[in-house]
XYZ file of N, CA and C in Angstrom:
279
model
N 18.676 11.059 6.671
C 18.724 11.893 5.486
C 18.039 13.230 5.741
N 16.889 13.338 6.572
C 16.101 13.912 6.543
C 16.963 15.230 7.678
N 17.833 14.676 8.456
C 18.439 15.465 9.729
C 19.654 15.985 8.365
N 20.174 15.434 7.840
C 21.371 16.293 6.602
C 20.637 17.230 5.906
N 19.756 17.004 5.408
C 19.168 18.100 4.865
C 18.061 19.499 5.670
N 18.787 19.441 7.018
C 18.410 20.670 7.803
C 16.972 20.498 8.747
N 16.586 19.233 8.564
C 15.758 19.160 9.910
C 15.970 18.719 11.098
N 15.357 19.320 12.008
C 15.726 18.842 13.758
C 15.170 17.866 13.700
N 14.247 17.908 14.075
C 13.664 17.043 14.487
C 12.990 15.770 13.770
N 13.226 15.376 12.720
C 12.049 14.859 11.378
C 11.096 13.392 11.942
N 10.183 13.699 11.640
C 9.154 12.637 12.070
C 9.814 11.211 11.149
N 9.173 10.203 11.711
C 9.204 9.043 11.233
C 8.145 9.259 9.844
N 8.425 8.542 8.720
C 7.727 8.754 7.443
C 6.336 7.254 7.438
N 5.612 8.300 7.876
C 4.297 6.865 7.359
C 4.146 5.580 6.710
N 3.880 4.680 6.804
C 3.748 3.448 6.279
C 2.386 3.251 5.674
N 2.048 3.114 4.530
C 0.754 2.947 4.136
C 0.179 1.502 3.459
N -0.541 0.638 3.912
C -1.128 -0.824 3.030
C -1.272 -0.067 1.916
N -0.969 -1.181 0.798
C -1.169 -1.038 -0.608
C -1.606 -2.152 -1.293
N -2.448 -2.564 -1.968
C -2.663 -3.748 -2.719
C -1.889 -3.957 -3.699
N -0.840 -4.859 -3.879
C 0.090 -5.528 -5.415
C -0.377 -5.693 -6.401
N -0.415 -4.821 -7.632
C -1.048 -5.055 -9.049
C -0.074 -6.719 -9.717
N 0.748 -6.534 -9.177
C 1.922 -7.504 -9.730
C 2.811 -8.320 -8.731
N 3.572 -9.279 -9.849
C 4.414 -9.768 -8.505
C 5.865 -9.227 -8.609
N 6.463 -9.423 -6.939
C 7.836 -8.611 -7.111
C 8.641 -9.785 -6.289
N 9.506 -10.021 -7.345
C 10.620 -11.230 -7.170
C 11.766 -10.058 -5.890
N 11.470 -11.077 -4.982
C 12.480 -10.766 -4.112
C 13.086 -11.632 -3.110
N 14.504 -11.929 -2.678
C 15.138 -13.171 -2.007
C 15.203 -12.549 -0.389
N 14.368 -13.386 0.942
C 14.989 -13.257 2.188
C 15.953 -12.707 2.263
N 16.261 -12.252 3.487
C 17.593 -12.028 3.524
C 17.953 -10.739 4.025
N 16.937 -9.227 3.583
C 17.590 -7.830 3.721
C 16.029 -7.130 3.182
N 16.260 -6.379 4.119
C 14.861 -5.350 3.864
C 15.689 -4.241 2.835
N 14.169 -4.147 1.616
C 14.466 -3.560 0.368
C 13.029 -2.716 0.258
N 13.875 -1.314 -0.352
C 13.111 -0.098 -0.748
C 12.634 -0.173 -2.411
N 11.809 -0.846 -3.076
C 11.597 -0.807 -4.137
C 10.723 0.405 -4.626
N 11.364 1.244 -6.259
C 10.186 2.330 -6.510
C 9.168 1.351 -7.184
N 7.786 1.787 -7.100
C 6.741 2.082 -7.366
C 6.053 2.935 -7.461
N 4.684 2.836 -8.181
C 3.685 3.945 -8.543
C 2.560 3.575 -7.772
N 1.867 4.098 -7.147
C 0.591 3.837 -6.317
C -0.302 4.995 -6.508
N -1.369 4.290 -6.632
C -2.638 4.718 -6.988
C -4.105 4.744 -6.473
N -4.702 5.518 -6.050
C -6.423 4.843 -5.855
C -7.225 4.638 -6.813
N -7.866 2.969 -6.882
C -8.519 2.701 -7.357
C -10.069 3.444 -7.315
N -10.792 2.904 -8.241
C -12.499 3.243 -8.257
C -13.444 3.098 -6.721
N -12.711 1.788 -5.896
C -12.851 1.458 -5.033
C -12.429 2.146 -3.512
N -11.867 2.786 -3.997
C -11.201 3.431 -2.804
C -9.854 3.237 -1.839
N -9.378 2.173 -3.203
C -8.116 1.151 -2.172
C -6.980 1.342 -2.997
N -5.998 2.048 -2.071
C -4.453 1.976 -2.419
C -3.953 0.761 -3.489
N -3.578 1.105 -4.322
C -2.889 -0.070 -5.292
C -1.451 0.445 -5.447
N -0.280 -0.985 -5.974
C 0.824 -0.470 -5.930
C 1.535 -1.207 -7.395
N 2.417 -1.342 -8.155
C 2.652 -1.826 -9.214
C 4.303 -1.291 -8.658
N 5.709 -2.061 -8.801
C 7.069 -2.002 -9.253
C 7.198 -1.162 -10.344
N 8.244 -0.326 -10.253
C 8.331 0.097 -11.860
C 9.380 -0.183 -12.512
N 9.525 -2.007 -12.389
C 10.041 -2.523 -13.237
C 11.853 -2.660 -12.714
N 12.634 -2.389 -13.767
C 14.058 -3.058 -13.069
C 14.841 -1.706 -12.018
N 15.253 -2.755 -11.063
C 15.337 -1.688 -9.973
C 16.769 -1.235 -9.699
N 17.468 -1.184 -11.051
C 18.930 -0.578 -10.505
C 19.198 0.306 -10.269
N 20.303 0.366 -9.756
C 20.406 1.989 -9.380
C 20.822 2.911 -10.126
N 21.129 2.788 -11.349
C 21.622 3.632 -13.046
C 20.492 3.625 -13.852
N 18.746 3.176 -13.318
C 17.837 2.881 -14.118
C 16.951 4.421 -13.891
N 16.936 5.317 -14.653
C 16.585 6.487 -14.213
C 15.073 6.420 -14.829
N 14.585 5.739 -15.635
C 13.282 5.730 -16.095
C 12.998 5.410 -14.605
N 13.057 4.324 -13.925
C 12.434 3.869 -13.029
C 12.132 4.933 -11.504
N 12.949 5.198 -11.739
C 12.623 6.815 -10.532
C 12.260 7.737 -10.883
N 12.319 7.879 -12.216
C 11.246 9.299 -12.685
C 9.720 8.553 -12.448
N 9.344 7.532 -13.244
C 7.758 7.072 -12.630
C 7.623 6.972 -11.509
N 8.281 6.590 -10.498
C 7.700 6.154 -9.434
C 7.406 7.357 -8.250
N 6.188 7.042 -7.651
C 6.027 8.005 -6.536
C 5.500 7.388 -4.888
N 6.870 6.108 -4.957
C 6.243 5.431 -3.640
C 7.816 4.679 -3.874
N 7.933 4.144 -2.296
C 8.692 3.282 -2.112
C 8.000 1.898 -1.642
N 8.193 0.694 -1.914
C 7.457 -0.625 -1.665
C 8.418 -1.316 -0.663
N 8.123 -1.146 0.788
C 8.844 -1.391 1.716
C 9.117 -2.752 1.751
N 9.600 -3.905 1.569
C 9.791 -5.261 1.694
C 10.751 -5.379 2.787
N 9.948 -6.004 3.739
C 10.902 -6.441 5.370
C 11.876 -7.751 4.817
N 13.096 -7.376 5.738
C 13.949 -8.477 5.764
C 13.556 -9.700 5.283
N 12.317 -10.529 5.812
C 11.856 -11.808 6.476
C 11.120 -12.022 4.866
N 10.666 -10.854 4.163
C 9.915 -11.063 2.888
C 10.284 -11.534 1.935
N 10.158 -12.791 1.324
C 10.249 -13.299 -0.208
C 9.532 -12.696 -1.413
N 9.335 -13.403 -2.005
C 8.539 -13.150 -3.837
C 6.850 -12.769 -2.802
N 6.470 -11.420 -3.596
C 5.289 -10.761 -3.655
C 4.392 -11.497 -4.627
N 3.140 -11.577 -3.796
C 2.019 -12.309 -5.816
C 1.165 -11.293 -5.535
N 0.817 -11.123 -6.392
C -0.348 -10.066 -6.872
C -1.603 -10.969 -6.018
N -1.848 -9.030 -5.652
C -2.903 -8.976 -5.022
C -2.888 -9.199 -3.109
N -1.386 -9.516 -2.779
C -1.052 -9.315 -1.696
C -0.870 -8.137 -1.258
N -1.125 -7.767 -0.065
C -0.730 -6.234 1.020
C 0.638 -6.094 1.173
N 1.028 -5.036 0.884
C 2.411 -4.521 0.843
C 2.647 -3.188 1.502
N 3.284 -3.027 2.098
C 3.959 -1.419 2.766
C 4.525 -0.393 1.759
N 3.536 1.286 2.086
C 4.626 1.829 1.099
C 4.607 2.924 1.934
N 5.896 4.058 1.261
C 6.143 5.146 1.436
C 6.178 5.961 0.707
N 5.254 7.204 0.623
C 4.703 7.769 0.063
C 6.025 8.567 -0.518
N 6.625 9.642 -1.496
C 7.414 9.946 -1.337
C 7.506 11.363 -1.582
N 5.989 11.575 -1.594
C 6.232 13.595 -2.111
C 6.660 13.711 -0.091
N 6.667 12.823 0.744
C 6.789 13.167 2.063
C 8.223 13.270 2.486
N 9.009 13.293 1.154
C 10.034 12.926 1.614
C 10.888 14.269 0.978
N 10.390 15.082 0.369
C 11.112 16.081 -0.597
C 10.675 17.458 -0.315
């Protein structure tokens, strides 16, 4: 995407741990880009929350969100409070 929209060369986009405020129902099978909102806590630690239903006609859900919640192929149902992968996404615009 990043080479269509006029870059040579574009770096690979960072992966960042995030802590799960929530859980995110998801089936084996296919690595999935979910939006989310991520945040630093008081603590100093990345937090991440779904923003909820993830279709692709759901435009509330991509106006909140400012992260993608990387879920690998191999990944099932998320529970809160598990480490999760994200991508930041002002890195992407």
């Amino acid at each position: 995407m990043l080479m269509l929209m006029g870059q040579a060369n574009p770096q690979p986009i960072p992966l960042l741990p995030a802590i799960c405020t929530g859980e995110i129902r998801k089936a084996p099978g296919r690595t999935e880009f979910q939006r989310g909102v991520l945040t630093l806590n008081n603590d100093g630690v990345w937090t991440v929350h779904a923003t909820g239903n993830q279709g692709s006609g759901v435009l509330r859900s991509m106006s909140e969100a400012n992260c993608f919640i990387v879920l690998s192929e191999s990944c099932g149902n998320v529970a809160k409070g598990e480490t999760v992968q994200v991508q930041i996404m002002d890195s992407l615009i």
